[in-house]
mmCIF file of C-alpha atoms and ligand atoms in Angstrom:
data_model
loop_
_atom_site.group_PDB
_atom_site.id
_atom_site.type_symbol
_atom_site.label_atom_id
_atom_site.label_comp_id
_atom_site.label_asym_id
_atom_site.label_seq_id
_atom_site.Cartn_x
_atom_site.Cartn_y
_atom_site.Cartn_z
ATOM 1 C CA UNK A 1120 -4.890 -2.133 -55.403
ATOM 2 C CA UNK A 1121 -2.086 -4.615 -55.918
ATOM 3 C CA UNK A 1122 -2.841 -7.381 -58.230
ATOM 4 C CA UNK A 1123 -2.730 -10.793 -56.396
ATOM 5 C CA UNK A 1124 -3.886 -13.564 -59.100
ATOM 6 C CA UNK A 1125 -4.407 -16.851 -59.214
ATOM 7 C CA UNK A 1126 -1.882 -18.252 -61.200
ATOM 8 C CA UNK A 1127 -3.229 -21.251 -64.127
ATOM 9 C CA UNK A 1128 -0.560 -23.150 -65.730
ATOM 10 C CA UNK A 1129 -0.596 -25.591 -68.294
ATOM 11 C CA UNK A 1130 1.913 -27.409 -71.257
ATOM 12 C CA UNK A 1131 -0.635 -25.202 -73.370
ATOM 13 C CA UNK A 1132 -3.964 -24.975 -74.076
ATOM 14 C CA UNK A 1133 -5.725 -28.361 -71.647
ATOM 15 C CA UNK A 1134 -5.788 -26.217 -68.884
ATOM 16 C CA UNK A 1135 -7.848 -23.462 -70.759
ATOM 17 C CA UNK A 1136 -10.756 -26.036 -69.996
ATOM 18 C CA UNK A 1137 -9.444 -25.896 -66.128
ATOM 19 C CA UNK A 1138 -9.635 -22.700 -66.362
ATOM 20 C CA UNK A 1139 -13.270 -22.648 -68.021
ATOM 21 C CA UNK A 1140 -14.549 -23.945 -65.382
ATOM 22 C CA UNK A 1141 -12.876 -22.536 -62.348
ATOM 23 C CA UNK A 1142 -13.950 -18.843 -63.676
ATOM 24 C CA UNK A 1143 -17.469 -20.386 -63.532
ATOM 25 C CA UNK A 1144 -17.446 -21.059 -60.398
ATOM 26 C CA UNK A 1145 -15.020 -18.345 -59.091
ATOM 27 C CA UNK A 1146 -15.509 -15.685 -61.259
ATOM 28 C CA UNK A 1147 -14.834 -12.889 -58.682
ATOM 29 C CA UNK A 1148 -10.743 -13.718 -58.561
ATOM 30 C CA UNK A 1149 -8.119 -12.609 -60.860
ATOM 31 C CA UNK A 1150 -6.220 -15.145 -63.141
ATOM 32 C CA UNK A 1151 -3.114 -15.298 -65.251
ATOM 33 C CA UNK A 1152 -2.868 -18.516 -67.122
ATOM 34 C CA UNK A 1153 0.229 -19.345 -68.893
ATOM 35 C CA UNK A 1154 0.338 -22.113 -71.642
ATOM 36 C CA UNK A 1155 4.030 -22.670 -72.420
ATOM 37 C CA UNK A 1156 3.165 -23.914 -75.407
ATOM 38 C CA UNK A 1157 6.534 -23.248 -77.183
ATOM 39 C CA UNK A 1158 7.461 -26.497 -75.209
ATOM 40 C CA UNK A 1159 4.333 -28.081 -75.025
ATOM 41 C CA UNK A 1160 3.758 -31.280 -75.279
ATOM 42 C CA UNK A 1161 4.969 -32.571 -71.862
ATOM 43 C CA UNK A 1162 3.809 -35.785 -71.897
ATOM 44 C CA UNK A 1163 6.680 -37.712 -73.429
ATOM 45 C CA UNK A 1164 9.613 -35.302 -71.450
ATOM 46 C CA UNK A 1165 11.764 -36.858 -68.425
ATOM 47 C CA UNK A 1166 10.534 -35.912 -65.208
ATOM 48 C CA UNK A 1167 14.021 -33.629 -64.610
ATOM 49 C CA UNK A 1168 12.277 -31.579 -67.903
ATOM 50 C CA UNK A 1169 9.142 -31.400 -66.888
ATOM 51 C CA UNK A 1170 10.382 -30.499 -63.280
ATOM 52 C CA UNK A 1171 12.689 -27.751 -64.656
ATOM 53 C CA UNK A 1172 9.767 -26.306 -67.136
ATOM 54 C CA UNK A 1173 7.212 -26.065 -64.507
ATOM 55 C CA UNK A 1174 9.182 -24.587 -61.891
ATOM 56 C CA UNK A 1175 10.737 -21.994 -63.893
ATOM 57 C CA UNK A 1176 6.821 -20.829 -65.764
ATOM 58 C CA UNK A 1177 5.822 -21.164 -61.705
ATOM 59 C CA UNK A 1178 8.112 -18.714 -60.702
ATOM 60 C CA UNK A 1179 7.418 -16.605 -63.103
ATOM 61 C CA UNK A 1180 3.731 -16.631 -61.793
ATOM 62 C CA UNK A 1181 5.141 -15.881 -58.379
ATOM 63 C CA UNK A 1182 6.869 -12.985 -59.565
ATOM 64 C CA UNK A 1183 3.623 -11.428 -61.388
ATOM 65 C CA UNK A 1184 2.228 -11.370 -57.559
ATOM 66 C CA UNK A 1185 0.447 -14.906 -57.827
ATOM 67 C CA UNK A 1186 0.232 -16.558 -54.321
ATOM 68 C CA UNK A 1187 -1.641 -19.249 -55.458
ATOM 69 C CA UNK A 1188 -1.253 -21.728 -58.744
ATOM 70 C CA UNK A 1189 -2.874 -24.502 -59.785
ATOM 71 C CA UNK A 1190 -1.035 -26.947 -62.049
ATOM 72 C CA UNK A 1191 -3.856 -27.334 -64.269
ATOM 73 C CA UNK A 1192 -1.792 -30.227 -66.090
ATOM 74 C CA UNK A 1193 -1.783 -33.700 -65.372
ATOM 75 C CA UNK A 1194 1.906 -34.756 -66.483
ATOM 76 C CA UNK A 1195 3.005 -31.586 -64.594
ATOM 77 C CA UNK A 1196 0.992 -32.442 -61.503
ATOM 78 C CA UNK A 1197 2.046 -35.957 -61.725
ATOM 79 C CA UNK A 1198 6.005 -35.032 -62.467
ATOM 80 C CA UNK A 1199 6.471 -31.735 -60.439
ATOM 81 C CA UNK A 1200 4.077 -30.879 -58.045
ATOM 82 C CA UNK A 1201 5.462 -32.649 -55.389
ATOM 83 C CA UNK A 1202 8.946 -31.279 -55.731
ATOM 84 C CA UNK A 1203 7.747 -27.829 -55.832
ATOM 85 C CA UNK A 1204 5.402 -28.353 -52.649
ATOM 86 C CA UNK A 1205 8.427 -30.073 -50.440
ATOM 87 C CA UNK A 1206 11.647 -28.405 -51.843
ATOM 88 C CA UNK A 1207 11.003 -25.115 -53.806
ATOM 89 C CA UNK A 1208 8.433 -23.568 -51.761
ATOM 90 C CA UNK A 1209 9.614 -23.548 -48.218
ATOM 91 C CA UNK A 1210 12.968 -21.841 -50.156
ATOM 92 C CA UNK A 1211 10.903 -19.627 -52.279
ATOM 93 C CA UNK A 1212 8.194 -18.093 -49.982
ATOM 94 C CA UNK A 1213 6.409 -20.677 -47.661
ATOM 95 C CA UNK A 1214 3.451 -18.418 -47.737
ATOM 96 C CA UNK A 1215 2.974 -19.344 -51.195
ATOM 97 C CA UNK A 1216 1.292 -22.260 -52.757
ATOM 98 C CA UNK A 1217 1.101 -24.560 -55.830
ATOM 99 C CA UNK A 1218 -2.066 -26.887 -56.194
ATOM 100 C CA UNK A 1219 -2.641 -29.513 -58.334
ATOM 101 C CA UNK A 1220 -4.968 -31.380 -60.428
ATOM 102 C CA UNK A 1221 -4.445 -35.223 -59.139
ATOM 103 C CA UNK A 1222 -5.529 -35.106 -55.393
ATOM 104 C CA UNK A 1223 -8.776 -33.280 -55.981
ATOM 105 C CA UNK A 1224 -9.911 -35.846 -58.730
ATOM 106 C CA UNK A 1225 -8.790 -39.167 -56.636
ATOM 107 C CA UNK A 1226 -9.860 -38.120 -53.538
ATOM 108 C CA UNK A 1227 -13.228 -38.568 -54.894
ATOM 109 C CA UNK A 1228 -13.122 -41.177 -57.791
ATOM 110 C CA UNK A 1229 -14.220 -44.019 -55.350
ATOM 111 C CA UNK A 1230 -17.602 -42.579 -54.610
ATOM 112 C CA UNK A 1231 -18.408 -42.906 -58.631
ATOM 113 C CA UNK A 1232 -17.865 -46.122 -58.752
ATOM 114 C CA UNK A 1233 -20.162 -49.605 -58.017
ATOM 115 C CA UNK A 1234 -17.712 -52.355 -59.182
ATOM 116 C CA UNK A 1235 -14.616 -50.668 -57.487
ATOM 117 C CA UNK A 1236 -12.554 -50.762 -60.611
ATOM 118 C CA UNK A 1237 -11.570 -47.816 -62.734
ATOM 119 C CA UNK A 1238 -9.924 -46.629 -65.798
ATOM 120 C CA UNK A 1239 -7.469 -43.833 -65.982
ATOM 121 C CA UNK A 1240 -7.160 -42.090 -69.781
ATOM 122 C CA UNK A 1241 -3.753 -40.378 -69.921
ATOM 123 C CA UNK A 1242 -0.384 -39.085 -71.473
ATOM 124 C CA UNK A 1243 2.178 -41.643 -71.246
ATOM 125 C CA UNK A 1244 4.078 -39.453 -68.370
ATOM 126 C CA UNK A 1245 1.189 -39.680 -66.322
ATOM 127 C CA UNK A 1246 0.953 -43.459 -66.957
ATOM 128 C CA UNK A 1247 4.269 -44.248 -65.942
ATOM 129 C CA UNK A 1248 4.481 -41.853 -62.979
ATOM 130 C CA UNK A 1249 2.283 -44.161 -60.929
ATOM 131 C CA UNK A 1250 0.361 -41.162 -59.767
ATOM 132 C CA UNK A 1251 -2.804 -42.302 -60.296
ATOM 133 C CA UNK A 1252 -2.848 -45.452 -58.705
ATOM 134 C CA UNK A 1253 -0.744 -44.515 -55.626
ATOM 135 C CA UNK A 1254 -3.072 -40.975 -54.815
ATOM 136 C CA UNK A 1255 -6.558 -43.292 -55.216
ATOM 137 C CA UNK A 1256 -5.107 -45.956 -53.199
ATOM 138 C CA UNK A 1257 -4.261 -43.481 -50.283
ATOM 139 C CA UNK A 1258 -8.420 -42.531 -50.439
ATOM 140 C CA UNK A 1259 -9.731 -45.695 -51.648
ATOM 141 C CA UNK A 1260 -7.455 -48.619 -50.836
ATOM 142 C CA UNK A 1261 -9.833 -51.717 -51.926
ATOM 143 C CA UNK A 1262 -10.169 -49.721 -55.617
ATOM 144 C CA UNK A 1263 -8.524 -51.403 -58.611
ATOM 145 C CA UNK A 1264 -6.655 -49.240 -60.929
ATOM 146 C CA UNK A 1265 -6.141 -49.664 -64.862
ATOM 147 C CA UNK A 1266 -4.326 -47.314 -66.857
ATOM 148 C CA UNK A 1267 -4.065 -46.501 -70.173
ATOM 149 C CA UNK A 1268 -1.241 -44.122 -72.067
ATOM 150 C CA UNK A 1269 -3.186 -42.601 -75.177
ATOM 151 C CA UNK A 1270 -0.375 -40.689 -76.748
ATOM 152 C CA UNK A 1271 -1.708 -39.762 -79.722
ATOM 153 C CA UNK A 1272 -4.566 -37.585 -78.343
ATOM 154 C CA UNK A 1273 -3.567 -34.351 -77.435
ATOM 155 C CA UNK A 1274 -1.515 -34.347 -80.896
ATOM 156 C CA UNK A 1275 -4.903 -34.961 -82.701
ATOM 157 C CA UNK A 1276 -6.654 -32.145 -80.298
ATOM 158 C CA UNK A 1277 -3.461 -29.927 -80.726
ATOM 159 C CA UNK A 1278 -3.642 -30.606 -84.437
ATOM 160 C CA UNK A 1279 -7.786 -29.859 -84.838
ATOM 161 C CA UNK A 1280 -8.282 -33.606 -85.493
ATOM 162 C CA UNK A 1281 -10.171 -34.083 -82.595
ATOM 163 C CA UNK A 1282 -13.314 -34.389 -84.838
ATOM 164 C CA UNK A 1283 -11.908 -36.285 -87.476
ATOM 165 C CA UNK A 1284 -12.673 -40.084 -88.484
ATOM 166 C CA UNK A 1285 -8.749 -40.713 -87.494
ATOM 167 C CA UNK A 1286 -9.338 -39.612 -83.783
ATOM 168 C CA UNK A 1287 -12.387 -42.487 -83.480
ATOM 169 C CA UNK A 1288 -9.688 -44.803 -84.425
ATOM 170 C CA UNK A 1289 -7.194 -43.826 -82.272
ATOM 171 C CA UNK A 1290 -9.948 -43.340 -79.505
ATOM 172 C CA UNK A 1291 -11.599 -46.923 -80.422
ATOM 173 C CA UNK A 1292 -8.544 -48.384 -79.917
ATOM 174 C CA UNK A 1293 -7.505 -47.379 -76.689
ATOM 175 C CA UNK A 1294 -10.664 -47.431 -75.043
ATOM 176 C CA UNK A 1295 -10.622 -51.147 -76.019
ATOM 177 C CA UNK A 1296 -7.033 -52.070 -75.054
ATOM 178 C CA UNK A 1297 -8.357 -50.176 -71.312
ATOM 179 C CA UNK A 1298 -11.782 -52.274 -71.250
ATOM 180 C CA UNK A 1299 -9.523 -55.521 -72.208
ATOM 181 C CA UNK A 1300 -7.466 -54.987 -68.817
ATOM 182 C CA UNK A 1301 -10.995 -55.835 -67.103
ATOM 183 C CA UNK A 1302 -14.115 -56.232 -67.788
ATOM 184 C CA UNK A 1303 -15.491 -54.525 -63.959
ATOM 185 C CA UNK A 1304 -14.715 -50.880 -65.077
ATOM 186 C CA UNK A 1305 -17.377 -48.841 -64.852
ATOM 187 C CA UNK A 1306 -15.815 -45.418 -64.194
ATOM 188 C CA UNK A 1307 -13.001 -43.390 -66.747
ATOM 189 C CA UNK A 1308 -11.309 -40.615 -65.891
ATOM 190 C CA UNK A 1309 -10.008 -38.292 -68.488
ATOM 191 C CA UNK A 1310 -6.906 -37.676 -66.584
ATOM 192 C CA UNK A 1311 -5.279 -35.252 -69.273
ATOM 193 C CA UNK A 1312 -6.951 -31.841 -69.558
ATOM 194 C CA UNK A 1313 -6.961 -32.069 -73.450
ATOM 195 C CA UNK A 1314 -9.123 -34.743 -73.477
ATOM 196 C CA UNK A 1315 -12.717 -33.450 -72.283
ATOM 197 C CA UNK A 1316 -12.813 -31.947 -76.176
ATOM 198 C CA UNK A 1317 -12.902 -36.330 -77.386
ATOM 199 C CA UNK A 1318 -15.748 -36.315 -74.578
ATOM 200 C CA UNK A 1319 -18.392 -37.172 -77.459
ATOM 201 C CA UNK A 1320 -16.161 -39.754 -78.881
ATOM 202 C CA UNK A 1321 -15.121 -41.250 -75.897
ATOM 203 C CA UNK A 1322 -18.556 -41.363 -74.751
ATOM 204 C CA UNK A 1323 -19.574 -43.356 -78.213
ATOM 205 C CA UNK A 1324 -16.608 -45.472 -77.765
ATOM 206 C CA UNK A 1325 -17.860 -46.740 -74.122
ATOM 207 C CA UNK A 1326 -20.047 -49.137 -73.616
ATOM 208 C CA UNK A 1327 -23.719 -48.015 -71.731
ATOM 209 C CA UNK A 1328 -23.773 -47.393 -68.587
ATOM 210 C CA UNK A 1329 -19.700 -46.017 -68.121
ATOM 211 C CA UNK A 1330 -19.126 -43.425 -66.087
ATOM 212 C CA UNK A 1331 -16.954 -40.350 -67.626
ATOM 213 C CA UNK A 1332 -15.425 -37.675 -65.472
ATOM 214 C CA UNK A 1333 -13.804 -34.628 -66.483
ATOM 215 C CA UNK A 1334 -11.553 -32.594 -63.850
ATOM 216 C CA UNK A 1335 -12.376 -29.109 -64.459
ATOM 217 C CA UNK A 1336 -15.384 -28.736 -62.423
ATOM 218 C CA UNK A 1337 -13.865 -31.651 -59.701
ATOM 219 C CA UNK A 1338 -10.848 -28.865 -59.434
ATOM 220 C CA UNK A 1339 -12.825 -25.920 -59.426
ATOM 221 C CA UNK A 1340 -15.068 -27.033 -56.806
ATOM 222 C CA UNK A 1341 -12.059 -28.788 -55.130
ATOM 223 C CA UNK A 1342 -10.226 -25.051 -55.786
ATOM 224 C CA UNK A 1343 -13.749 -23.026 -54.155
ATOM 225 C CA UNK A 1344 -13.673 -25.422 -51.029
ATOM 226 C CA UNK A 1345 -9.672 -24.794 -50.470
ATOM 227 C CA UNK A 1346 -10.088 -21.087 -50.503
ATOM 228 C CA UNK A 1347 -13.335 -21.403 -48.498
ATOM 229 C CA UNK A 1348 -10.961 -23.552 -45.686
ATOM 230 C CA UNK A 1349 -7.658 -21.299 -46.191
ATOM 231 C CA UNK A 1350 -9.219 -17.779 -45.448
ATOM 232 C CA UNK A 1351 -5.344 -16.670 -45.335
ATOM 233 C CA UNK A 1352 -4.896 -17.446 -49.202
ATOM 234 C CA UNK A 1353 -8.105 -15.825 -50.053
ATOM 235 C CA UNK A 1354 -7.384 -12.542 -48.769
ATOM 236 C CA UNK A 1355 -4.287 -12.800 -50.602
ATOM 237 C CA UNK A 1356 -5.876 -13.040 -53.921
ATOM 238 C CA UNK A 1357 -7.144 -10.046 -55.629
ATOM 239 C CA UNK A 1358 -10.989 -9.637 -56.785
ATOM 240 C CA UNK A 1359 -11.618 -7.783 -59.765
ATOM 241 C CA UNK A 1360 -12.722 -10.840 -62.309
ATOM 242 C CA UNK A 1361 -9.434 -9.649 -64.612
ATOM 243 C CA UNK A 1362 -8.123 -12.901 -66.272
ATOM 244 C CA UNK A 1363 -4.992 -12.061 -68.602
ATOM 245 C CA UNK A 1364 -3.623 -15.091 -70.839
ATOM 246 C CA UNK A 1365 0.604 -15.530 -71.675
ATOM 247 C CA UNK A 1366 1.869 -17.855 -74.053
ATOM 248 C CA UNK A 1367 5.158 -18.656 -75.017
ATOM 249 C CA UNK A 1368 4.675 -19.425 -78.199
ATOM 250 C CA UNK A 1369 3.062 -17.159 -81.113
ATOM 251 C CA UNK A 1370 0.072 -15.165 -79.599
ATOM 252 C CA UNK A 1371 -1.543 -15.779 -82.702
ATOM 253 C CA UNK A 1372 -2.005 -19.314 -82.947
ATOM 254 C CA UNK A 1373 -2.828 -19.240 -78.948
ATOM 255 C CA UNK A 1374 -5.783 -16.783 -79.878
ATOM 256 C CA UNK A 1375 -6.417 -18.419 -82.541
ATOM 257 C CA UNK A 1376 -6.871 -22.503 -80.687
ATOM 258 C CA UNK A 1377 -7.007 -21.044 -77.187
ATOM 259 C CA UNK A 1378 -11.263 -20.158 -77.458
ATOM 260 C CA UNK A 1379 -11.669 -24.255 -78.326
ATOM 261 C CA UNK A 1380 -10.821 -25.117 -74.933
ATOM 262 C CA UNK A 1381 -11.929 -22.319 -73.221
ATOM 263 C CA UNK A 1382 -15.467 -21.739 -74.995
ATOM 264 C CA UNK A 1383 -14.795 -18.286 -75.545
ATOM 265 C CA UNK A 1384 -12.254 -15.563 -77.519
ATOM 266 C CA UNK A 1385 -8.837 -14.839 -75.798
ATOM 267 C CA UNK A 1386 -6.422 -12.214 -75.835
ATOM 268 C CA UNK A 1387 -2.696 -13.644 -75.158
ATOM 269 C CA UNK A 1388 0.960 -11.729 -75.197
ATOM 270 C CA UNK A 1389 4.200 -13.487 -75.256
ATOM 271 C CA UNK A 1390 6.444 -14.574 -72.782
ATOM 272 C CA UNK A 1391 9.882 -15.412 -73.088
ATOM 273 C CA UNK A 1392 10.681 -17.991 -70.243
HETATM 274 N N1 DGL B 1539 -1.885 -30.802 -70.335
HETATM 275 C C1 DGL B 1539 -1.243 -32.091 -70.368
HETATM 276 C C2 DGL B 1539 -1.895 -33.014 -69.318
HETATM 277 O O1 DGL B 1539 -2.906 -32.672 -68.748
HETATM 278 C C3 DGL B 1539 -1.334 -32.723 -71.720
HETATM 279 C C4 DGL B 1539 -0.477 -32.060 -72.743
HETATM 280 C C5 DGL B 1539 0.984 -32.352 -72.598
HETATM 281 O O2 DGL B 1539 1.399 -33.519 -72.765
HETATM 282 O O3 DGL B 1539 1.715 -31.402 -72.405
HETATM 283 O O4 DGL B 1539 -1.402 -34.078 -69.053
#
């Protein structure tokens, strides 16, 4: 039978705890998730770069029989998603589709929260792409937004500092400069998929009480509830439970940081985008 995966993309490894999650839940699909880690990080790239990396590692999805992908990255959601959805597609295949990980997290952030202000934890691209604040206000317009750029977390995660007396600090500090924008925020989100792995630390960094939400289970029931509504797309995606990793970096170091995020050992090859 032809092999119709779902396609899971990320800069590198932060979707692998996307991906954790959605195989939880949807175990019964097949998966290719490609970290183009060779080019990873994206936060601090121009939109035109992230734009041009995403598109090219979600064509290459396309042309492994994916009908479906998921952007399981924030700055590539945030920087690319759109584009893809109103320009590339219709051009491409119109029967194909590209998710991301923004709408299925703010369409729901107002129901966590009592005091109607929230915090978003992100990479700087995120930050200053607005997306946040714009997507919540289309669900929630009475909800008051504060962001905060945290750039040096995913190097500490991507560096294995994530437990390290250095990330508190860096943690610490912007969880404080966040707080300090007001005092009413009771709900974070982790808006960068590297980040549930400072969960513990974030958590000790917050005062009682906060509210801390992690997308991967928000998209993967978000992701179970789309396929339940698009019965199309689901018969166009192949059920066998095969998930096969691609990196473009060195396969080694993938296997060898890749079972962090994803809570389990992984198998990558290369690909040369
Ligand atoms: N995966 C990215 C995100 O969720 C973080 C890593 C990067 O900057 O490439 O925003």
């Amino acid at each position: 039978m032809k092999q119709q995966p779902i396609g899971v993309f990320d800069s590198g490894y932060g979707g692998l705890t996307v991906l954790k999650e959605i195989t939880a839940k949807l175990p019964q699909y097949d998966y290719i998730y490609l970290g183009d880690n060779a080019r990873s990080p994206y936060g601090p790239r121009s939109f035109e770069t992230v734009y041009e990396y995403t598109l090219q590692s979600v064509k290459w999805l396309f042309s492994q029989g994916c009908n479906l992908v998921v952007l399981a990255c924030n700055t590539a959601s945030a920087k690319a998603l759109r584009t893809i959805q109103q320009h590339d597609l219709p051009a491409i295949d119109p029967h194909k589709r590209v998710l991301g990980v923004i709408r299925p997290t703010t369409e729901i952030i107002g129901r966590f929260s009592k005091t109607g202000h929230v915090g978003i934890l992100a990479t700087h691209g995120t930050v200053i792409s607005e997306s946040y604040p714009i997507e919540i206000h289309k669900f929630f317009p009475g909800i008051q937004v504060y962001q905060e750029a945290c750039p040096m977390w995913v190097p500490l995660v991507e560096n294995n500092e994530y437990n390290s007396p250095g990330a508190d600090y860096f943690i610490e500090k912007n969880i404080h400069n966040l707080l300090g924008k007001s005092g009413e925020i009771d709900t974070l989100l982790l808006a960068c998929t590297h980040y549930p792995l400072l969960l513990e630390k974030i958590k000790k960094a917050s005062p009682a009480g906060m509210t801390i939400l992690s997308q991967g289970a928000i998209v993967a029931d978000s992701l179970a509830d789309y396929l339940n509504r698009h019965s199309g797309i689901d018969a166009n995606c192949s059920k066998n439970g095969q998930i096969r990793f691609f990196t473009t970096d060195s396969t080694e170091d993938f296997d060898n940081h890749a079972a962090i995020f994803y809570g389990q050992p992984v198998k990558s090859a290369h690909l040369a985008l």
